[in-house]
Tab-separated table of C-alpha atoms in Angstrom:
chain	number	residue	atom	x	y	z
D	12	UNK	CA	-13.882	-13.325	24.193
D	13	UNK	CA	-14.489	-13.436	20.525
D	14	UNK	CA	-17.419	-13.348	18.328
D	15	UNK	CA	-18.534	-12.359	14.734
D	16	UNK	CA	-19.911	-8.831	15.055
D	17	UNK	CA	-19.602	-5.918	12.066
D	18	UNK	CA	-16.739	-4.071	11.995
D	19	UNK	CA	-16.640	-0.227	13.113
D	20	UNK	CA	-13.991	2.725	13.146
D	21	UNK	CA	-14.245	5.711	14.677
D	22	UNK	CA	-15.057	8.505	12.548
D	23	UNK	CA	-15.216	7.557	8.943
D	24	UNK	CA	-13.655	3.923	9.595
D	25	UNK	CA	-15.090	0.273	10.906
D	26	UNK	CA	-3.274	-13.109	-2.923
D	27	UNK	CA	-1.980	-14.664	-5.993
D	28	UNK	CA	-0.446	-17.121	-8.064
D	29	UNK	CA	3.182	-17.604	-6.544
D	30	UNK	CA	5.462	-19.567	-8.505
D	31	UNK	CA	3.623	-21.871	-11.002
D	32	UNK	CA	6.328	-23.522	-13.491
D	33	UNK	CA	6.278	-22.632	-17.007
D	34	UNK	CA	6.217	-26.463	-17.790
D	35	UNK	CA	3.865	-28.745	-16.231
D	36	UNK	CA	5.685	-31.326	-13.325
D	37	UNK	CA	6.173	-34.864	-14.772
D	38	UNK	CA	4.568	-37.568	-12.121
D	39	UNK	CA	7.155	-39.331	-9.630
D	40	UNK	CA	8.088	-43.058	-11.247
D	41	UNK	CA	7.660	-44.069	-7.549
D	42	UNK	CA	5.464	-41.853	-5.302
D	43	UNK	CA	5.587	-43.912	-2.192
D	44	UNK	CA	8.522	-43.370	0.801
D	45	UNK	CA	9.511	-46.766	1.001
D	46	UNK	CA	12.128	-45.553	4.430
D	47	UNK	CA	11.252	-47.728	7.448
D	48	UNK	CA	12.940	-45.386	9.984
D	49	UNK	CA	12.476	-42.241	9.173
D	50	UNK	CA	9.602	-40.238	10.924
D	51	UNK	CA	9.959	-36.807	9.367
D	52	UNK	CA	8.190	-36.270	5.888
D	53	UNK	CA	8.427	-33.413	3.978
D	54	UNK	CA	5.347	-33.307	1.293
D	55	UNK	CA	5.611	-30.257	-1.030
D	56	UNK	CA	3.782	-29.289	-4.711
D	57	UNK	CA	5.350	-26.368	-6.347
D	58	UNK	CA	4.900	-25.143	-9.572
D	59	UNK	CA	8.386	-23.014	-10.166
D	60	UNK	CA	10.506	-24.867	-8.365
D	61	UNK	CA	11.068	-22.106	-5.101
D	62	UNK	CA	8.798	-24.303	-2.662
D	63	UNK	CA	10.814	-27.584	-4.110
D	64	UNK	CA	13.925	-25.576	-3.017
D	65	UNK	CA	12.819	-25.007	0.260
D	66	UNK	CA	11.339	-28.302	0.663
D	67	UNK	CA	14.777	-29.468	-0.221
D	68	UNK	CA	16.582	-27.470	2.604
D	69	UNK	CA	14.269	-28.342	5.044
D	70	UNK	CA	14.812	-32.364	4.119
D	71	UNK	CA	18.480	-31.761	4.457
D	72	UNK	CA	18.389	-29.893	7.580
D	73	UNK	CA	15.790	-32.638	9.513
D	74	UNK	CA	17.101	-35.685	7.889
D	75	UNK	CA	13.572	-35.971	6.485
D	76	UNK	CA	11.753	-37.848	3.738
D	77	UNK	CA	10.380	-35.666	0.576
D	78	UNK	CA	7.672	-36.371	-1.349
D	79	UNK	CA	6.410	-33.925	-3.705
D	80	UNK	CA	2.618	-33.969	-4.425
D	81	UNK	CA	2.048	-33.902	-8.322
D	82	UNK	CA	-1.299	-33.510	-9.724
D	83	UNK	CA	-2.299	-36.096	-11.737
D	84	UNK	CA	-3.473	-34.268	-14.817
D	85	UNK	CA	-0.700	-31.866	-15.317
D	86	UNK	CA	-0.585	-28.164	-15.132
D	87	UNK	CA	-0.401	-26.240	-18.480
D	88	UNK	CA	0.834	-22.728	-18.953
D	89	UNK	CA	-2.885	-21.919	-19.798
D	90	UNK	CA	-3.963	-23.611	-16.915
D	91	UNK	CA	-1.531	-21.242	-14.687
D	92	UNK	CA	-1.956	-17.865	-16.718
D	93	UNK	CA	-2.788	-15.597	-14.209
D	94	UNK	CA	-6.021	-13.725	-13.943
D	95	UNK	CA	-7.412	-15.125	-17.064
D	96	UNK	CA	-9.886	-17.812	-15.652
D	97	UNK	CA	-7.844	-20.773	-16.561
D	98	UNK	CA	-8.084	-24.113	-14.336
D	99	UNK	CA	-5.822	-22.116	-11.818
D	100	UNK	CA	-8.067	-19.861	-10.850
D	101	UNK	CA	-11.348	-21.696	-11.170
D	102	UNK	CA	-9.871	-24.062	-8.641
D	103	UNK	CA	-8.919	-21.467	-6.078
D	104	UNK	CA	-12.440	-19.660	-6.695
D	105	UNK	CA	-14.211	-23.323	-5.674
D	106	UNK	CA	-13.664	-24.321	-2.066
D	107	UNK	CA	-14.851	-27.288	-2.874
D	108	UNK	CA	-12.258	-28.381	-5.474
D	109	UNK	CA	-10.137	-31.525	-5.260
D	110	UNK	CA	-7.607	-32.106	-8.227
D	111	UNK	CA	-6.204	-35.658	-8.203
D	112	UNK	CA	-3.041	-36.376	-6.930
D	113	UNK	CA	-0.530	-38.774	-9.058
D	114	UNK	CA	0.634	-41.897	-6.262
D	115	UNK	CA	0.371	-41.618	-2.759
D	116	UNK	CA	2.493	-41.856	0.519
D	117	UNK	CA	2.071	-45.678	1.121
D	118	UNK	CA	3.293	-45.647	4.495
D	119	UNK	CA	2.516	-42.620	5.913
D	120	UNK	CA	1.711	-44.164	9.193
D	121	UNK	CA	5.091	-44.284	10.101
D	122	UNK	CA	5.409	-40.408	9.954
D	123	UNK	CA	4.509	-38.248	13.324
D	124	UNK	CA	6.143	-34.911	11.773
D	125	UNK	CA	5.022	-33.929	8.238
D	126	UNK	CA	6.423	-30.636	7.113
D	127	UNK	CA	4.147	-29.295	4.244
D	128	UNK	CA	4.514	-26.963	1.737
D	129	UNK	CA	2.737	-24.646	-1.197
D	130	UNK	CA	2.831	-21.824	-3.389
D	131	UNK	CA	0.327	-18.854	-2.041
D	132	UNK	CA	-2.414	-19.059	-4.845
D	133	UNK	CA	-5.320	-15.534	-4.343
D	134	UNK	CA	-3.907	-15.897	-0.846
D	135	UNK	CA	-4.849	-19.600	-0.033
D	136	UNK	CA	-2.876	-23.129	-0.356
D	137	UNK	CA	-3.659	-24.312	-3.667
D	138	UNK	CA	-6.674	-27.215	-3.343
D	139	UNK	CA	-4.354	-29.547	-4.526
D	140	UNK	CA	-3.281	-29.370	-0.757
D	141	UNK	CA	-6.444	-30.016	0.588
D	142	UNK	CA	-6.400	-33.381	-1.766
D	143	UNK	CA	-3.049	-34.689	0.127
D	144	UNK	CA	-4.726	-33.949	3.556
D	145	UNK	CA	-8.460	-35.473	3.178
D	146	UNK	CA	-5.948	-38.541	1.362
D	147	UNK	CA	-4.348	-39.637	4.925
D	148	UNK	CA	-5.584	-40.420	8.460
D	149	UNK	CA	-3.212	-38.038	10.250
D	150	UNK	CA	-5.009	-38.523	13.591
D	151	UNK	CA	-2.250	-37.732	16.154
D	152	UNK	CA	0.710	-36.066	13.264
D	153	UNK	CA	1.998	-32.580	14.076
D	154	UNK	CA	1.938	-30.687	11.225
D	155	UNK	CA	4.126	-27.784	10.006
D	156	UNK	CA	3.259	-25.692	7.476
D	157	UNK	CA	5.847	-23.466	4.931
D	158	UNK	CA	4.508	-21.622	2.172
D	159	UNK	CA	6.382	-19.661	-1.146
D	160	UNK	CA	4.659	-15.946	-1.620
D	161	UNK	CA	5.976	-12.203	-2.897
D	162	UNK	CA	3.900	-10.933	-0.625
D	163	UNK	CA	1.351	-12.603	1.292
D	164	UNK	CA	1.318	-14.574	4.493
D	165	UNK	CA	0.505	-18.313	5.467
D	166	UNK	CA	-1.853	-16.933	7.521
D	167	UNK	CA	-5.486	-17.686	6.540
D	168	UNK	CA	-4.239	-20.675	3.974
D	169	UNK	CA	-2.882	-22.437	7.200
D	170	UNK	CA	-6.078	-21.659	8.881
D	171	UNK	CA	-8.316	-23.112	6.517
D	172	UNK	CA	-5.961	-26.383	5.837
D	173	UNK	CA	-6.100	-26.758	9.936
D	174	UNK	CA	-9.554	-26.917	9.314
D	175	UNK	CA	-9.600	-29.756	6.949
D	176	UNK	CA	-7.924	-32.000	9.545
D	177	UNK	CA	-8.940	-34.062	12.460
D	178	UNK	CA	-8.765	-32.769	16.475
D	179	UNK	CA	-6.161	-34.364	16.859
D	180	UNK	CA	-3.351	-33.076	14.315
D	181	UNK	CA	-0.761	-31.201	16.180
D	182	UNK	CA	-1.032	-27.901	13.741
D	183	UNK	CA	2.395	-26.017	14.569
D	184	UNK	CA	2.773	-22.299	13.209
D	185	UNK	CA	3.769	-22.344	9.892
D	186	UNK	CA	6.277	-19.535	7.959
D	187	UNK	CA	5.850	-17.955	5.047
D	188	UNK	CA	9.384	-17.417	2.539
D	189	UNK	CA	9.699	-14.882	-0.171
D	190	UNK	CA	11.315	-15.928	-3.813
D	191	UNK	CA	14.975	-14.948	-2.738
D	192	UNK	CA	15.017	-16.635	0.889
D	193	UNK	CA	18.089	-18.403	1.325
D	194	UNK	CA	18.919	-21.897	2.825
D	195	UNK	CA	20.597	-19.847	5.794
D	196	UNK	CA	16.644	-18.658	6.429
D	197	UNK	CA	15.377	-21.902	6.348
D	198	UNK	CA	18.060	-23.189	8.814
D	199	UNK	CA	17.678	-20.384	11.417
D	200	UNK	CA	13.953	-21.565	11.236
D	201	UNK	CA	14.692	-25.278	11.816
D	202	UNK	CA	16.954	-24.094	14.445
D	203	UNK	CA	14.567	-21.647	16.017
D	204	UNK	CA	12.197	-24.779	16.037
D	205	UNK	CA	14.699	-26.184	18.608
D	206	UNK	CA	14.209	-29.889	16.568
D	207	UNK	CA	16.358	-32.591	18.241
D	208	UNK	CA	18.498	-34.924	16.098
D	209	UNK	CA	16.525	-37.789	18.678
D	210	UNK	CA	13.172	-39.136	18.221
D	211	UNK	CA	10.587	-36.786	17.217
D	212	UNK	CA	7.897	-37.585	19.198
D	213	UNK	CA	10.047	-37.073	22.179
D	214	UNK	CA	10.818	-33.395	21.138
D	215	UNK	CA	7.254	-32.708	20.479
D	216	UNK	CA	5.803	-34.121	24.126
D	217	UNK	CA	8.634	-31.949	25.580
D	218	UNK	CA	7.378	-29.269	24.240
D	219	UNK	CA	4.831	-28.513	26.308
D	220	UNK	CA	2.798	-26.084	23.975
D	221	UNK	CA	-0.254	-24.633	25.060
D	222	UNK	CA	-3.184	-25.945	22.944
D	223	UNK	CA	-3.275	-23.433	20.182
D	224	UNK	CA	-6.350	-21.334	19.241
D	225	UNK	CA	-6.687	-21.093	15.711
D	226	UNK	CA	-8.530	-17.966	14.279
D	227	UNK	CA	-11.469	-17.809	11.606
D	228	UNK	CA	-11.213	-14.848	9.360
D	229	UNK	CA	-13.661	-12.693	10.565
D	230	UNK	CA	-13.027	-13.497	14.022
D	231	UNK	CA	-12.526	-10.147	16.530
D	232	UNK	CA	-9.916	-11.010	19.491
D	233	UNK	CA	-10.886	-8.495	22.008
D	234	UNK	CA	-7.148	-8.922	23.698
D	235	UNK	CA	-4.934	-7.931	20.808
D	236	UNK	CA	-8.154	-5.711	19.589
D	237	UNK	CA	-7.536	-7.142	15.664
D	238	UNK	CA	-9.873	-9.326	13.331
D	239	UNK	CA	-8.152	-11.367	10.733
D	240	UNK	CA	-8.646	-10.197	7.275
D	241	UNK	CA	-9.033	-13.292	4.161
D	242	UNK	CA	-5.522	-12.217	3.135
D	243	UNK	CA	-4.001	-13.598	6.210
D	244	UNK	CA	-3.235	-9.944	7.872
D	245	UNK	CA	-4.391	-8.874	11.198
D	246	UNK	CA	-6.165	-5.559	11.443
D	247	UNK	CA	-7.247	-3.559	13.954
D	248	UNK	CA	-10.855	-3.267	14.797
D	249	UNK	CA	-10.567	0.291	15.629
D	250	UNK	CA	-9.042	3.474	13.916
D	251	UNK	CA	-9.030	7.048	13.205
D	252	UNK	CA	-10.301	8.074	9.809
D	253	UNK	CA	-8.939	11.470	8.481
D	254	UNK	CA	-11.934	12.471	6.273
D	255	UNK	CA	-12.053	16.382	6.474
D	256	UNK	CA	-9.104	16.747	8.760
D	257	UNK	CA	-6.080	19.681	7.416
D	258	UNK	CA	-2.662	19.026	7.219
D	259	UNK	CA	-2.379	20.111	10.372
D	260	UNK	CA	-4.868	17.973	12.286
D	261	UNK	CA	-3.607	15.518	10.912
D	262	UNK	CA	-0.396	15.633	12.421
D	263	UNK	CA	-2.047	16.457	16.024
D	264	UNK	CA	-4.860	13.608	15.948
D	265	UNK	CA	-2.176	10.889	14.691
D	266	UNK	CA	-0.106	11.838	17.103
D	267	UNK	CA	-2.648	11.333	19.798
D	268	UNK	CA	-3.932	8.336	18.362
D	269	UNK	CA	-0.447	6.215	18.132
D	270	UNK	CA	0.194	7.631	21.481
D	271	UNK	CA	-3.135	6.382	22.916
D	272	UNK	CA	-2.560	2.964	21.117
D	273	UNK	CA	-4.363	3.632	18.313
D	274	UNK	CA	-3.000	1.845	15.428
D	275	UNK	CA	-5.176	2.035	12.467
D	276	UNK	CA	-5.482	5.517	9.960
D	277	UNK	CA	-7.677	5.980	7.274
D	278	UNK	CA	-7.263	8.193	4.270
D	279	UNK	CA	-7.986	8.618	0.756
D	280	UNK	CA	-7.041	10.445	-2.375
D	281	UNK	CA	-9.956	12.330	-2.334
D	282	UNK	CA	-9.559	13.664	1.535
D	283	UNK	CA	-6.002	15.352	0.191
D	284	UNK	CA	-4.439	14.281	2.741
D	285	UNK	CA	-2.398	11.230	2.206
D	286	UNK	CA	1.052	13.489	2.426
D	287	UNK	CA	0.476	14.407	6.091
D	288	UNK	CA	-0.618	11.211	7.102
D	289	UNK	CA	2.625	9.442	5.792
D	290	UNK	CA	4.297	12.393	7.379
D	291	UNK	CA	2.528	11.835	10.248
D	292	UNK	CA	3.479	8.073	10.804
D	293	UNK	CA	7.196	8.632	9.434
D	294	UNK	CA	7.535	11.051	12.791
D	295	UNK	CA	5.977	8.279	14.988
D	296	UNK	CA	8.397	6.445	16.947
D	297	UNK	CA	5.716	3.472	16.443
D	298	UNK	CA	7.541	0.947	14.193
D	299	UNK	CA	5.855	1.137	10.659
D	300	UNK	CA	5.042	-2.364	10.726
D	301	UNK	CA	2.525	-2.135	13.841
D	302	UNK	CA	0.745	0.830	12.080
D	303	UNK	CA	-2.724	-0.272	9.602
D	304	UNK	CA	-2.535	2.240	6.937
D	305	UNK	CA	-5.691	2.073	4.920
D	306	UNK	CA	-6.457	4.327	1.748
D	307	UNK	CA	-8.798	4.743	-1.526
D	308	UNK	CA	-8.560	5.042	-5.227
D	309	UNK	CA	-11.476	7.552	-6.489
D	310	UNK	CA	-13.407	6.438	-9.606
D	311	UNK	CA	-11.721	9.790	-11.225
D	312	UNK	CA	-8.413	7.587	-10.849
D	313	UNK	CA	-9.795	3.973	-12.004
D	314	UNK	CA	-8.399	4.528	-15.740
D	315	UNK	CA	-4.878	5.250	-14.261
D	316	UNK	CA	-4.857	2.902	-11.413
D	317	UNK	CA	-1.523	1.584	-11.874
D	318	UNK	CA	0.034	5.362	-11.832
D	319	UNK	CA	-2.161	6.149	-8.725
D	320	UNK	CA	-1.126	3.326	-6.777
D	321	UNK	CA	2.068	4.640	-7.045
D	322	UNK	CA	1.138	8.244	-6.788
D	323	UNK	CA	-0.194	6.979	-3.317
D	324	UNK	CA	2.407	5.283	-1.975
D	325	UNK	CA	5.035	8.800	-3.491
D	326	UNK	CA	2.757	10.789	-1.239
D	327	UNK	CA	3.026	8.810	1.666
D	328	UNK	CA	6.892	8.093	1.367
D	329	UNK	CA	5.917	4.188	2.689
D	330	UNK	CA	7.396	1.192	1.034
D	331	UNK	CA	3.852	-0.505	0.884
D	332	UNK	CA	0.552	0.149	1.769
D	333	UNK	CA	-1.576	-2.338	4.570
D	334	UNK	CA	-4.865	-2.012	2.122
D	335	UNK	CA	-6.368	0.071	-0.414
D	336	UNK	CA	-9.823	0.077	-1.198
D	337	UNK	CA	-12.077	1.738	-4.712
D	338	UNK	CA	-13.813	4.530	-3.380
D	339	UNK	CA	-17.115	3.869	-4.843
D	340	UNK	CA	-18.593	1.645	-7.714
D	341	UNK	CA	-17.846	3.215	-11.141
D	342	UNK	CA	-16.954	2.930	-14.859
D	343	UNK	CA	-13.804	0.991	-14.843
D	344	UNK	CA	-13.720	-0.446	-11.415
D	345	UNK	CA	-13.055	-4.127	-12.603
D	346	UNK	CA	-10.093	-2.893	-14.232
D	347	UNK	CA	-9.227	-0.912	-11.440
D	348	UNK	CA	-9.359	-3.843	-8.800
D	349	UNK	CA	-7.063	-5.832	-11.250
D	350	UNK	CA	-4.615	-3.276	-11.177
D	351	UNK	CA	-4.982	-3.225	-7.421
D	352	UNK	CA	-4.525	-6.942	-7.370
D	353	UNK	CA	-0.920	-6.884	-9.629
D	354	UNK	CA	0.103	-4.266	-6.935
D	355	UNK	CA	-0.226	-7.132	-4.031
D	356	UNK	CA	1.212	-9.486	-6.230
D	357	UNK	CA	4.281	-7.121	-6.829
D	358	UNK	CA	4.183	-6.576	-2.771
D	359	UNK	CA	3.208	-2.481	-3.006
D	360	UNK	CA	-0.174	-3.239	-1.179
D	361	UNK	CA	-0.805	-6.147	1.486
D	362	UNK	CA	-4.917	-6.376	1.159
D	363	UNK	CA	-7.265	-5.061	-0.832
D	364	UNK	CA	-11.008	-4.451	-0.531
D	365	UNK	CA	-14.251	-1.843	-1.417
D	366	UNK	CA	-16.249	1.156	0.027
D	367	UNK	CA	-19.810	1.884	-0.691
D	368	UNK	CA	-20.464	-1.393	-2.192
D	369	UNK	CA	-23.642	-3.722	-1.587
D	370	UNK	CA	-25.096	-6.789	-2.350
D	371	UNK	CA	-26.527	-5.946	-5.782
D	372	UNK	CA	-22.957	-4.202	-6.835
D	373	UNK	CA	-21.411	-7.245	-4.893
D	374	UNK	CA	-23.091	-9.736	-6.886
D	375	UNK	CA	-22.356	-8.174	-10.592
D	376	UNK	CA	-18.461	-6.983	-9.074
D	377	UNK	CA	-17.324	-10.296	-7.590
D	378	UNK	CA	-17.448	-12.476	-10.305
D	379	UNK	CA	-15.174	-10.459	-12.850
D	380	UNK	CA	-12.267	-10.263	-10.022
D	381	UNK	CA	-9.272	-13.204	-8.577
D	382	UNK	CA	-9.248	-12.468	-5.278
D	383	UNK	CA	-11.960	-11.804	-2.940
D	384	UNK	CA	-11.980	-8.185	-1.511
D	385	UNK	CA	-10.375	-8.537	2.621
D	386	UNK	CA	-13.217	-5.620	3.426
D	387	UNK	CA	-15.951	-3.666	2.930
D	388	UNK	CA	-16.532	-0.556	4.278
D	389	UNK	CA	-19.572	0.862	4.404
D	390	UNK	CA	-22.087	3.670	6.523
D	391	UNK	CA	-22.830	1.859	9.610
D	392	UNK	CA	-24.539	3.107	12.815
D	393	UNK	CA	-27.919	2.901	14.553
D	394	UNK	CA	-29.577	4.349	12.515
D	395	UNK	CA	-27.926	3.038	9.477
D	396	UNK	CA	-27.793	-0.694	10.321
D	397	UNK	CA	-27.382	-2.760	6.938
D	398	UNK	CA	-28.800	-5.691	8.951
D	399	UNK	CA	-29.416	-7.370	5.286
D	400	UNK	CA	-25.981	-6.469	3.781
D	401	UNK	CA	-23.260	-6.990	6.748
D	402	UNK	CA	-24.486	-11.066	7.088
D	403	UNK	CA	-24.121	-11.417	3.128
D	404	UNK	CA	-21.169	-9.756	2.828
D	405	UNK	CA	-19.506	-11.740	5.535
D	406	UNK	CA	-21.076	-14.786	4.739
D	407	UNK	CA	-18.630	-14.344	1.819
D	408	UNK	CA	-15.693	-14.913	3.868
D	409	UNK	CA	-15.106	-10.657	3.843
D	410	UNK	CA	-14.670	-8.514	7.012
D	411	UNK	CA	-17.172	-5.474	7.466
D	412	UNK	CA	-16.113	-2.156	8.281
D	413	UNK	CA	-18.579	0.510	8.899
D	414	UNK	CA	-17.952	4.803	8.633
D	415	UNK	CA	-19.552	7.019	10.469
D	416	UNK	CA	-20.519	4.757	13.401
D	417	UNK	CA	-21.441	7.775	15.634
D	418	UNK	CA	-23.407	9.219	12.997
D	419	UNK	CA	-22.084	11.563	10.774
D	420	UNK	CA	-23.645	14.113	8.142
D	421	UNK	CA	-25.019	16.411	10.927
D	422	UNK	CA	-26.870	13.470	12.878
D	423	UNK	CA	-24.052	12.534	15.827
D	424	UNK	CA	-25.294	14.756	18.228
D	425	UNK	CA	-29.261	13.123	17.509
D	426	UNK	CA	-27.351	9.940	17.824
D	427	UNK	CA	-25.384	10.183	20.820
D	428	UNK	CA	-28.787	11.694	22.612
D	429	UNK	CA	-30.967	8.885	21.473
D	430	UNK	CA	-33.503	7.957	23.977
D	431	UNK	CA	-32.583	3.693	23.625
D	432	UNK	CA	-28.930	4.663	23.930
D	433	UNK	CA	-28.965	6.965	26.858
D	434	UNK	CA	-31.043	4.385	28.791
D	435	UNK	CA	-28.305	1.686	28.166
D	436	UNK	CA	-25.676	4.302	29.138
D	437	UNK	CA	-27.484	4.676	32.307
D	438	UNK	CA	-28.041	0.976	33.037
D	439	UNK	CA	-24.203	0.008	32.772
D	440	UNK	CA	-22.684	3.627	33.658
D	441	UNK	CA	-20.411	4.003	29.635
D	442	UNK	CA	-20.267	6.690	27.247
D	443	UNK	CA	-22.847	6.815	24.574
D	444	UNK	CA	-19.926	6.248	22.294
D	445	UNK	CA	-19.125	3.285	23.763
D	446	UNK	CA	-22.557	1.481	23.863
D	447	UNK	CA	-22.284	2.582	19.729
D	448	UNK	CA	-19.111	0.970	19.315
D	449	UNK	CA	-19.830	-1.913	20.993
């Protein structure tokens, strides 16, 4: 069962350019696949030449057709200087953006298995993609996405491609490579794709997959117990946040969390007590990559952001951090956010996002950033509902995470008594907790 509801934690808890080419792509003499037999394709744009690579493996390994989608007004330097407003990133910040595309696949009806790749642009396919796929009547083509990234997954830019096409595209999986993948990686994933050197169709019908459910950012799935965050990451709907906990309790309620299946942890700079919770998850025997690890810059720290997204990571002794959030609005928090943005494009921090932001801060903040903050986490709870801010903010595409859901600052004990909540504790026999949570 799934729905759109906020998002709360217990306690004090509820992508980028890649690759653009420093000279614009010259358009194809002849953009149309003139093979009659062939009924692979493998359509690609890339700007630096790493998605052409892997294009180019994948071709060779499938016997396939390229065809690489150019634009048909080329792509400047200016246009692809990052973070500085250029066509770029006015593109990616309109979902309703369509550049042209130079030529076209003239037979694309003979093709039942397109393979098609992109460059992660602020965490989505660049909308040059969504050109190529409104361009074609795909009814009935399985598609299989590949993207190029540093850091980020396919994840939500498959999603919202899948969404673009008709119910009755096969959409397969897709997989993400990093700058430095090597045509050994790209075989192992042909291979793992078990693709027959017969007819395609054939291997697709035998198959058998189950229909696939495809996932909305925003979305809670109550059986893995995650929502799916706008920078294609999965994150648990439920965690333990550390806010006033020593050292010491830190280490004990971690513990008992991970052990319990917990899998999300909250900190901050200002709780002091990012050391024990990296300690604390280094002497798990959960593998680091199932653990959510979410902390906070202070305003105190927005002029040295860079040095204290390192200084954060030092303390923790983790390679990278799942997402780290600003604190609280202050003076230099645009700045701040860029810096926080450069440290997911250099792979230090997976998602990024705000605390203690609403709609009016929202509306002067969101503008002056690239990409869109995965969450906000704000005071949430019965008697804090934000009933106004929680539909705007994830009308924005943005999952909501609420603190202090059972109350907080000397009210939980009010809370967990309240005369509504009781009764519905009594009517279907759960914890006042619970009937909160939910």
């Amino acid at each position: 069962m799934k729905q759109m509801i906020p998002f709360v934690l217990l306690s004090c808890v509820i992508a980028v350019l890649a690759g653009c080419r420093s000279e614009a792509a010259e358009p194809s003499t002849d953009s149309s696949i003139d093979s009659e037999s062939n009924n692979i394709l493998v359509a690609y744009f890339s700007c630096t030449g790493t998605t052409e690579q892997i294009a180019g493996w994948i071709a060779d390994e499938t016997g396939a057709d390229s065809y690489e989608i150019v634009p048909e007004v080329p792509y400047t330097e200016e246009d692809l200087a990052y973070y500085t407003g250029g066509r770029a990133d006015q593109e990616q910040a309109d979902s309703s953006a369509r550049p042209t595309i130079s030529g076209s696949v003239e037979n694309m009806e003979q093709y039942d298995v397109i393979f098609l790749g992109y460059p992660i642009w602020h965490g989505q396919a660049p909308r040059i993609i969504s050109s190529f796929l409104e361009s074609y009547d795909l009814s009935d083509v399985t598609i299989i996405p590949f993207c190029t990234s540093h850091s980020s997954g396919i994840g939500s830019s498959a999603e919202n491609l899948y969404d673009l096409c008709s119910d009755t595209v096969t959409w397969m999986e897709g997989q993400r490579f990093s700058g430095d993948a090597a045509e050994s990686d790209v075989a192992d994933w042909i291979d793992s794709l078990e693709l027959p050197e017969s007819e395609v169709v054939e291997w697709v019908d035998s198959l058998e997959l189950p229909e696939r459910e495809v996932r909305t950012v925003g979305e809670f799935d109550f059986e893995t117990k995650t929502v799916l965050l706008n920078s294609g990451y999965e994150m648990p709907i439920m965690g333990l946040g550390t806010y006033s906990l020593t050292d010491e309790e830190c280490a004990v309620f971690i513990a008992a969390l991970l052990e319990a299946g917990g899998r999300l942890i909250d900190t901050a700079y200002m709780y002091g007590n990012e050391a024990a919770v990296g300690q604390a998850i280094r002497d798990s025997d959960v593998p680091r990559e199932e653990i959510f690890v979410i902390t906070k810059l202070y305003p105190n720290q927005f002029d040295y952001a860079v040095e204290a997204i390192d200084e954060a990571l030092e303390k923790m002794g983790l390679d990278y951090i799942d997402m780290i959030l600003l604190h609280h609005p202050g003076d230099g928090d645009v700045e701040a956010y860029l810096a926080l943005e450069q440290a997911v494009t250099d792979g230090k921090v997976h998602s990024i996002g705000l605390s203690n932001w609403y709609i009016e801060e929202l509306e002067e903040f969101l503008p002056q950033v690239n990409i869109t903050p995965a969450l906000v986490q704000n005071e949430i709870h019965p008697y804090y509902q934000e009933n106004d801010v929680i539909p705007y903010i994830q009308s924005l595409g943005i999952v909501v995470q609420g603190w202090y859901p059972l109350g907080g600052r000397g009210h939980t004990a009010e809370l967990l008594g309240d005369e509504t909540i009781s009764a519905i504790v009594e009517a279907h026999g759960v914890s006042s907790a619970q009937v909160i949570l939910r």
